[in-house]
JSON list of C-alpha atoms in Angstrom, two decimals:
[
{"chain": "A", "resi": 1, "resn": "MET", "atom": "CA", "xyz": [22.16, -27.53, -45.67]},
{"chain": "A", "resi": 2, "resn": "TRP", "atom": "CA", "xyz": [18.79, -27.83, -43.87]},
{"chain": "A", "resi": 3, "resn": "LYS", "atom": "CA", "xyz": [20.58, -28.23, -40.57]},
{"chain": "A", "resi": 4, "resn": "LYS", "atom": "CA", "xyz": [22.22, -24.83, -41.04]},
{"chain": "A", "resi": 5, "resn": "TYR", "atom": "CA", "xyz": [18.84, -23.18, -41.77]},
{"chain": "A", "resi": 6, "resn": "THR", "atom": "CA", "xyz": [17.26, -24.89, -38.76]},
{"chain": "A", "resi": 7, "resn": "ILE", "atom": "CA", "xyz": [20.08, -23.76, -36.48]},
{"chain": "A", "resi": 8, "resn": "VAL", "atom": "CA", "xyz": [19.88, -20.17, -37.79]},
{"chain": "A", "resi": 9, "resn": "ILE", "atom": "CA", "xyz": [16.09, -20.09, -37.34]},
{"chain": "A", "resi": 10, "resn": "ALA", "atom": "CA", "xyz": [16.41, -21.51, -33.79]},
{"chain": "A", "resi": 11, "resn": "ILE", "atom": "CA", "xyz": [19.01, -18.86, -32.89]},
{"chain": "A", "resi": 12, "resn": "ILE", "atom": "CA", "xyz": [16.82, -16.07, -34.30]},
{"chain": "A", "resi": 13, "resn": "ALA", "atom": "CA", "xyz": [13.81, -17.43, -32.36]},
{"chain": "A", "resi": 14, "resn": "CYS", "atom": "CA", "xyz": [15.84, -17.50, -29.12]},
{"chain": "A", "resi": 15, "resn": "ILE", "atom": "CA", "xyz": [17.07, -13.94, -29.61]},
{"chain": "A", "resi": 16, "resn": "GLY", "atom": "CA", "xyz": [13.52, -12.81, -30.43]},
{"chain": "A", "resi": 17, "resn": "THR", "atom": "CA", "xyz": [12.16, -14.46, -27.28]},
{"chain": "A", "resi": 18, "resn": "VAL", "atom": "CA", "xyz": [14.81, -12.83, -25.08]},
{"chain": "A", "resi": 19, "resn": "LEU", "atom": "CA", "xyz": [14.13, -9.43, -26.65]},
{"chain": "A", "resi": 20, "resn": "LEU", "atom": "CA", "xyz": [10.39, -9.90, -26.13]},
{"chain": "A", "resi": 21, "resn": "PHE", "atom": "CA", "xyz": [10.90, -10.50, -22.39]},
{"chain": "A", "resi": 22, "resn": "VAL", "atom": "CA", "xyz": [13.30, -7.55, -22.08]},
{"chain": "A", "resi": 23, "resn": "ILE", "atom": "CA", "xyz": [10.90, -5.18, -23.88]},
{"chain": "A", "resi": 24, "resn": "LYS", "atom": "CA", "xyz": [7.94, -6.45, -21.84]},
{"chain": "A", "resi": 25, "resn": "ASP", "atom": "CA", "xyz": [9.88, -5.87, -18.60]},
{"chain": "A", "resi": 26, "resn": "LEU", "atom": "CA", "xyz": [10.81, -2.34, -19.69]},
{"chain": "A", "resi": 27, "resn": "GLN", "atom": "CA", "xyz": [7.17, -1.55, -20.44]},
{"chain": "A", "resi": 28, "resn": "LYS", "atom": "CA", "xyz": [5.92, -2.39, -16.93]},
{"chain": "A", "resi": 29, "resn": "ALA", "atom": "CA", "xyz": [3.85, 0.37, -15.44]},
{"chain": "A", "resi": 30, "resn": "SER", "atom": "CA", "xyz": [5.29, 2.17, -12.45]},
{"chain": "A", "resi": 31, "resn": "LEU", "atom": "CA", "xyz": [3.96, 4.59, -9.88]},
{"chain": "A", "resi": 32, "resn": "VAL", "atom": "CA", "xyz": [4.20, 8.13, -11.27]},
{"chain": "A", "resi": 33, "resn": "GLU", "atom": "CA", "xyz": [5.03, 9.80, -7.95]},
{"chain": "A", "resi": 34, "resn": "THR", "atom": "CA", "xyz": [5.21, 9.13, -4.24]},
{"chain": "A", "resi": 35, "resn": "VAL", "atom": "CA", "xyz": [1.83, 9.76, -2.62]},
{"chain": "A", "resi": 36, "resn": "LYS", "atom": "CA", "xyz": [1.47, 11.11, 0.93]},
{"chain": "A", "resi": 37, "resn": "ILE", "atom": "CA", "xyz": [-1.85, 11.18, 2.74]},
{"chain": "A", "resi": 38, "resn": "GLU", "atom": "CA", "xyz": [-2.63, 12.65, 6.17]},
{"chain": "A", "resi": 39, "resn": "GLU", "atom": "CA", "xyz": [-6.17, 12.25, 7.45]},
{"chain": "A", "resi": 40, "resn": "GLN", "atom": "CA", "xyz": [-7.01, 13.77, 10.84]},
{"chain": "A", "resi": 41, "resn": "TYR", "atom": "CA", "xyz": [-9.83, 12.81, 13.19]},
{"chain": "A", "resi": 42, "resn": "GLU", "atom": "CA", "xyz": [-9.91, 14.68, 16.50]},
{"chain": "A", "resi": 43, "resn": "ASP", "atom": "CA", "xyz": [-6.54, 13.94, 18.23]},
{"chain": "A", "resi": 44, "resn": "PHE", "atom": "CA", "xyz": [-5.38, 11.30, 15.71]},
{"chain": "A", "resi": 45, "resn": "ILE", "atom": "CA", "xyz": [-3.64, 11.65, 12.36]},
{"chain": "A", "resi": 46, "resn": "VAL", "atom": "CA", "xyz": [-3.38, 8.70, 9.98]},
{"chain": "A", "resi": 47, "resn": "HIS", "atom": "CA", "xyz": [-0.21, 8.90, 7.87]},
{"chain": "A", "resi": 48, "resn": "ILE", "atom": "CA", "xyz": [0.03, 6.96, 4.58]},
{"chain": "A", "resi": 49, "resn": "ARG", "atom": "CA", "xyz": [2.97, 6.95, 2.20]},
{"chain": "A", "resi": 50, "resn": "VAL", "atom": "CA", "xyz": [2.85, 5.13, -1.15]},
{"chain": "A", "resi": 51, "resn": "GLU", "atom": "CA", "xyz": [6.21, 4.73, -2.86]},
{"chain": "A", "resi": 52, "resn": "PRO", "atom": "CA", "xyz": [7.52, 2.76, -5.84]},
{"chain": "A", "resi": 53, "resn": "THR", "atom": "CA", "xyz": [9.63, -0.38, -5.42]},
{"chain": "A", "resi": 54, "resn": "SER", "atom": "CA", "xyz": [11.45, -2.51, -7.98]},
{"chain": "A", "resi": 55, "resn": "ASP", "atom": "CA", "xyz": [8.52, -4.97, -8.15]},
{"chain": "A", "resi": 56, "resn": "GLY", "atom": "CA", "xyz": [5.59, -2.54, -7.81]},
{"chain": "A", "resi": 57, "resn": "PHE", "atom": "CA", "xyz": [4.87, -0.28, -4.86]},
{"chain": "A", "resi": 58, "resn": "GLN", "atom": "CA", "xyz": [4.68, -0.31, -1.08]},
{"chain": "A", "resi": 59, "resn": "VAL", "atom": "CA", "xyz": [2.36, 1.39, 1.38]},
{"chain": "A", "resi": 60, "resn": "LEU", "atom": "CA", "xyz": [3.66, 2.59, 4.76]},
{"chain": "A", "resi": 61, "resn": "ARG", "atom": "CA", "xyz": [1.04, 3.21, 7.47]},
{"chain": "A", "resi": 62, "resn": "SER", "atom": "CA", "xyz": [1.07, 4.82, 10.89]},
{"chain": "A", "resi": 63, "resn": "ILE", "atom": "CA", "xyz": [-1.16, 6.70, 13.29]},
{"chain": "A", "resi": 64, "resn": "GLN", "atom": "CA", "xyz": [-0.08, 9.68, 15.37]},
{"chain": "A", "resi": 65, "resn": "TYR", "atom": "CA", "xyz": [-1.66, 10.83, 18.61]},
{"chain": "A", "resi": 66, "resn": "ILE", "atom": "CA", "xyz": [-1.56, 14.60, 19.15]},
{"chain": "A", "resi": 67, "resn": "GLY", "atom": "CA", "xyz": [-3.74, 14.84, 22.28]},
{"chain": "A", "resi": 68, "resn": "GLU", "atom": "CA", "xyz": [-2.48, 16.12, 25.60]},
{"chain": "A", "resi": 69, "resn": "GLU", "atom": "CA", "xyz": [-3.18, 13.16, 27.91]},
{"chain": "A", "resi": 70, "resn": "ASP", "atom": "CA", "xyz": [-2.14, 9.51, 27.69]},
{"chain": "A", "resi": 71, "resn": "MET", "atom": "CA", "xyz": [-4.79, 7.35, 26.06]},
{"chain": "A", "resi": 72, "resn": "MET", "atom": "CA", "xyz": [-5.36, 3.62, 25.57]},
{"chain": "A", "resi": 73, "resn": "ILE", "atom": "CA", "xyz": [-6.64, 2.37, 22.21]},
{"chain": "A", "resi": 74, "resn": "GLN", "atom": "CA", "xyz": [-7.56, -1.13, 21.09]},
{"chain": "A", "resi": 75, "resn": "HIS", "atom": "CA", "xyz": [-7.47, -2.35, 17.51]},
{"chain": "A", "resi": 76, "resn": "ARG", "atom": "CA", "xyz": [-7.70, -5.50, 15.49]},
{"chain": "A", "resi": 77, "resn": "THR", "atom": "CA", "xyz": [-5.32, -6.48, 12.73]},
{"chain": "A", "resi": 78, "resn": "PRO", "atom": "CA", "xyz": [-4.58, -4.48, 10.70]},
{"chain": "A", "resi": 79, "resn": "LEU", "atom": "CA", "xyz": [-5.03, -1.09, 12.33]},
{"chain": "A", "resi": 80, "resn": "THR", "atom": "CA", "xyz": [-5.06, 0.51, 8.87]},
{"chain": "A", "resi": 81, "resn": "GLN", "atom": "CA", "xyz": [-6.35, -1.47, 5.89]},
{"chain": "A", "resi": 82, "resn": "VAL", "atom": "CA", "xyz": [-5.44, -0.35, 2.38]},
{"chain": "A", "resi": 83, "resn": "THR", "atom": "CA", "xyz": [-7.26, -1.72, -0.67]},
{"chain": "A", "resi": 84, "resn": "ILE", "atom": "CA", "xyz": [-6.92, -0.89, -4.35]},
{"chain": "A", "resi": 85, "resn": "ASN", "atom": "CA", "xyz": [-9.93, -0.35, -6.65]},
{"chain": "A", "resi": 86, "resn": "ALA", "atom": "CA", "xyz": [-12.34, -1.82, -4.07]},
{"chain": "A", "resi": 87, "resn": "ASP", "atom": "CA", "xyz": [-13.56, -0.46, -0.76]},
{"chain": "A", "resi": 88, "resn": "ASN", "atom": "CA", "xyz": [-13.67, -3.76, 1.14]},
{"chain": "A", "resi": 89, "resn": "ALA", "atom": "CA", "xyz": [-11.55, -3.46, 4.28]},
{"chain": "A", "resi": 90, "resn": "THR", "atom": "CA", "xyz": [-11.60, -6.35, 6.75]},
{"chain": "A", "resi": 91, "resn": "PHE", "atom": "CA", "xyz": [-10.31, -6.33, 10.31]},
{"chain": "A", "resi": 92, "resn": "THR", "atom": "CA", "xyz": [-9.64, -9.64, 12.03]},
{"chain": "A", "resi": 93, "resn": "GLY", "atom": "CA", "xyz": [-7.73, -11.04, 14.96]},
{"chain": "A", "resi": 94, "resn": "SER", "atom": "CA", "xyz": [-7.74, -10.54, 18.68]},
{"chain": "A", "resi": 95, "resn": "PRO", "atom": "CA", "xyz": [-7.80, -6.98, 20.02]},
{"chain": "A", "resi": 96, "resn": "ILE", "atom": "CA", "xyz": [-4.42, -5.36, 20.61]},
{"chain": "A", "resi": 97, "resn": "SER", "atom": "CA", "xyz": [-4.10, -2.64, 23.27]},
{"chain": "A", "resi": 98, "resn": "LYS", "atom": "CA", "xyz": [-1.71, 0.25, 22.80]},
{"chain": "A", "resi": 99, "resn": "GLN", "atom": "CA", "xyz": [-0.91, 3.10, 25.18]},
{"chain": "A", "resi": 100, "resn": "MET", "atom": "CA", "xyz": [-0.75, 6.34, 23.19]},
{"chain": "A", "resi": 101, "resn": "LYS", "atom": "CA", "xyz": [1.27, 9.20, 24.63]},
{"chain": "A", "resi": 102, "resn": "PRO", "atom": "CA", "xyz": [1.15, 12.78, 23.34]},
{"chain": "A", "resi": 103, "resn": "GLY", "atom": "CA", "xyz": [3.10, 13.11, 20.08]},
{"chain": "A", "resi": 104, "resn": "TYR", "atom": "CA", "xyz": [3.54, 9.33, 19.75]},
{"chain": "A", "resi": 105, "resn": "GLN", "atom": "CA", "xyz": [3.53, 7.83, 16.25]},
{"chain": "A", "resi": 106, "resn": "TYR", "atom": "CA", "xyz": [2.50, 4.15, 16.13]},
{"chain": "A", "resi": 107, "resn": "TYR", "atom": "CA", "xyz": [3.67, 1.80, 13.33]},
{"chain": "A", "resi": 108, "resn": "PRO", "atom": "CA", "xyz": [1.82, -1.46, 14.06]},
{"chain": "A", "resi": 109, "resn": "GLN", "atom": "CA", "xyz": [2.33, -3.11, 10.67]},
{"chain": "A", "resi": 110, "resn": "GLN", "atom": "CA", "xyz": [5.06, -3.90, 8.18]},
{"chain": "A", "resi": 111, "resn": "PRO", "atom": "CA", "xyz": [4.84, -2.13, 4.80]},
{"chain": "A", "resi": 112, "resn": "LEU", "atom": "CA", "xyz": [2.20, -3.50, 2.43]},
{"chain": "A", "resi": 113, "resn": "ASN", "atom": "CA", "xyz": [3.75, -4.61, -0.87]},
{"chain": "A", "resi": 114, "resn": "PHE", "atom": "CA", "xyz": [1.71, -4.64, -4.08]},
{"chain": "A", "resi": 115, "resn": "PRO", "atom": "CA", "xyz": [2.69, -5.69, -7.61]},
{"chain": "A", "resi": 116, "resn": "ALA", "atom": "CA", "xyz": [2.69, -2.99, -10.29]},
{"chain": "A", "resi": 117, "resn": "LEU", "atom": "CA", "xyz": [-0.78, -2.10, -11.53]},
{"chain": "A", "resi": 118, "resn": "GLU", "atom": "CA", "xyz": [-1.88, -1.48, -15.09]},
{"chain": "A", "resi": 119, "resn": "LYS", "atom": "CA", "xyz": [-1.21, 1.95, -16.58]},
{"chain": "A", "resi": 120, "resn": "GLY", "atom": "CA", "xyz": [-3.77, 4.57, -15.62]},
{"chain": "A", "resi": 121, "resn": "ASP", "atom": "CA", "xyz": [-5.53, 5.85, -12.52]},
{"chain": "A", "resi": 122, "resn": "HIS", "atom": "CA", "xyz": [-6.46, 3.59, -9.61]},
{"chain": "A", "resi": 123, "resn": "LYS", "atom": "CA", "xyz": [-8.44, 4.34, -6.46]},
{"chain": "A", "resi": 124, "resn": "MET", "atom": "CA", "xyz": [-6.75, 3.52, -3.17]},
{"chain": "A", "resi": 125, "resn": "PHE", "atom": "CA", "xyz": [-9.06, 3.17, -0.17]},
{"chain": "A", "resi": 126, "resn": "VAL", "atom": "CA", "xyz": [-7.67, 3.66, 3.35]},
{"chain": "A", "resi": 127, "resn": "HIS", "atom": "CA", "xyz": [-9.66, 2.60, 6.43]},
{"chain": "A", "resi": 128, "resn": "THR", "atom": "CA", "xyz": [-8.30, 2.88, 9.98]},
{"chain": "A", "resi": 129, "resn": "GLN", "atom": "CA", "xyz": [-10.35, 1.34, 12.76]},
{"chain": "A", "resi": 130, "resn": "PHE", "atom": "CA", "xyz": [-9.75, 1.33, 16.52]},
{"chain": "A", "resi": 131, "resn": "PHE", "atom": "CA", "xyz": [-11.65, 1.55, 19.79]},
{"chain": "A", "resi": 132, "resn": "ILE", "atom": "CA", "xyz": [-11.46, 4.06, 22.65]},
{"chain": "A", "resi": 133, "resn": "ASP", "atom": "CA", "xyz": [-13.34, 3.00, 25.80]},
{"chain": "A", "resi": 134, "resn": "GLY", "atom": "CA", "xyz": [-15.41, 0.59, 23.68]},
{"chain": "A", "resi": 135, "resn": "GLU", "atom": "CA", "xyz": [-16.40, 3.27, 21.13]},
{"chain": "A", "resi": 136, "resn": "ARG", "atom": "CA", "xyz": [-15.43, 2.37, 17.55]},
{"chain": "A", "resi": 137, "resn": "ILE", "atom": "CA", "xyz": [-13.53, 5.03, 15.61]},
{"chain": "A", "resi": 138, "resn": "ASP", "atom": "CA", "xyz": [-13.39, 4.75, 11.81]},
{"chain": "A", "resi": 139, "resn": "ILE", "atom": "CA", "xyz": [-11.14, 7.04, 9.80]},
{"chain": "A", "resi": 140, "resn": "LYS", "atom": "CA", "xyz": [-11.61, 6.63, 6.05]},
{"chain": "A", "resi": 141, "resn": "THR", "atom": "CA", "xyz": [-10.13, 8.33, 3.04]},
{"chain": "A", "resi": 142, "resn": "GLU", "atom": "CA", "xyz": [-9.42, 7.58, -0.60]},
{"chain": "A", "resi": 143, "resn": "GLU", "atom": "CA", "xyz": [-6.80, 8.77, -3.03]},
{"chain": "A", "resi": 144, "resn": "THR", "atom": "CA", "xyz": [-6.10, 8.31, -6.73]},
{"chain": "A", "resi": 145, "resn": "ILE", "atom": "CA", "xyz": [-2.72, 6.81, -7.59]},
{"chain": "A", "resi": 146, "resn": "LYS", "atom": "CA", "xyz": [-1.34, 6.97, -11.13]},
{"chain": "A", "resi": 147, "resn": "PHE", "atom": "CA", "xyz": [0.72, 4.44, -13.04]},
{"chain": "A", "resi": 148, "resn": "GLN", "atom": "CA", "xyz": [2.49, 4.96, -16.35]}
]
């Protein structure tokens, strides 16, 4: 008799545990909408696209040159740093040189993948850094992204 009760209680506990994980997974916060940012500095436009993924969200980054003459830039890794809720970009690595032609859009990095954030508003900080003839160029912007 007690064995039957124990088995029934164990089955109910297993079903409850599975339901708890399913409900918790369904309640994960997700990015409300795709975010597009374009920040221009002289002949350069930094393009940022934030889009949801199954595990959280990804950030796509590129820089476009709209000048009229070919130009050489140097940058460290990454060219564009994206941080969430903290403005603490770091640029490391050996300099990389890139010839920029008019109208050229440069994608030096793979997409950045982030896990889903808690529900609410979060600040995303974007910092692009490169050098032209030894002069450092910093292009910074910030955007609020929403999760629900």
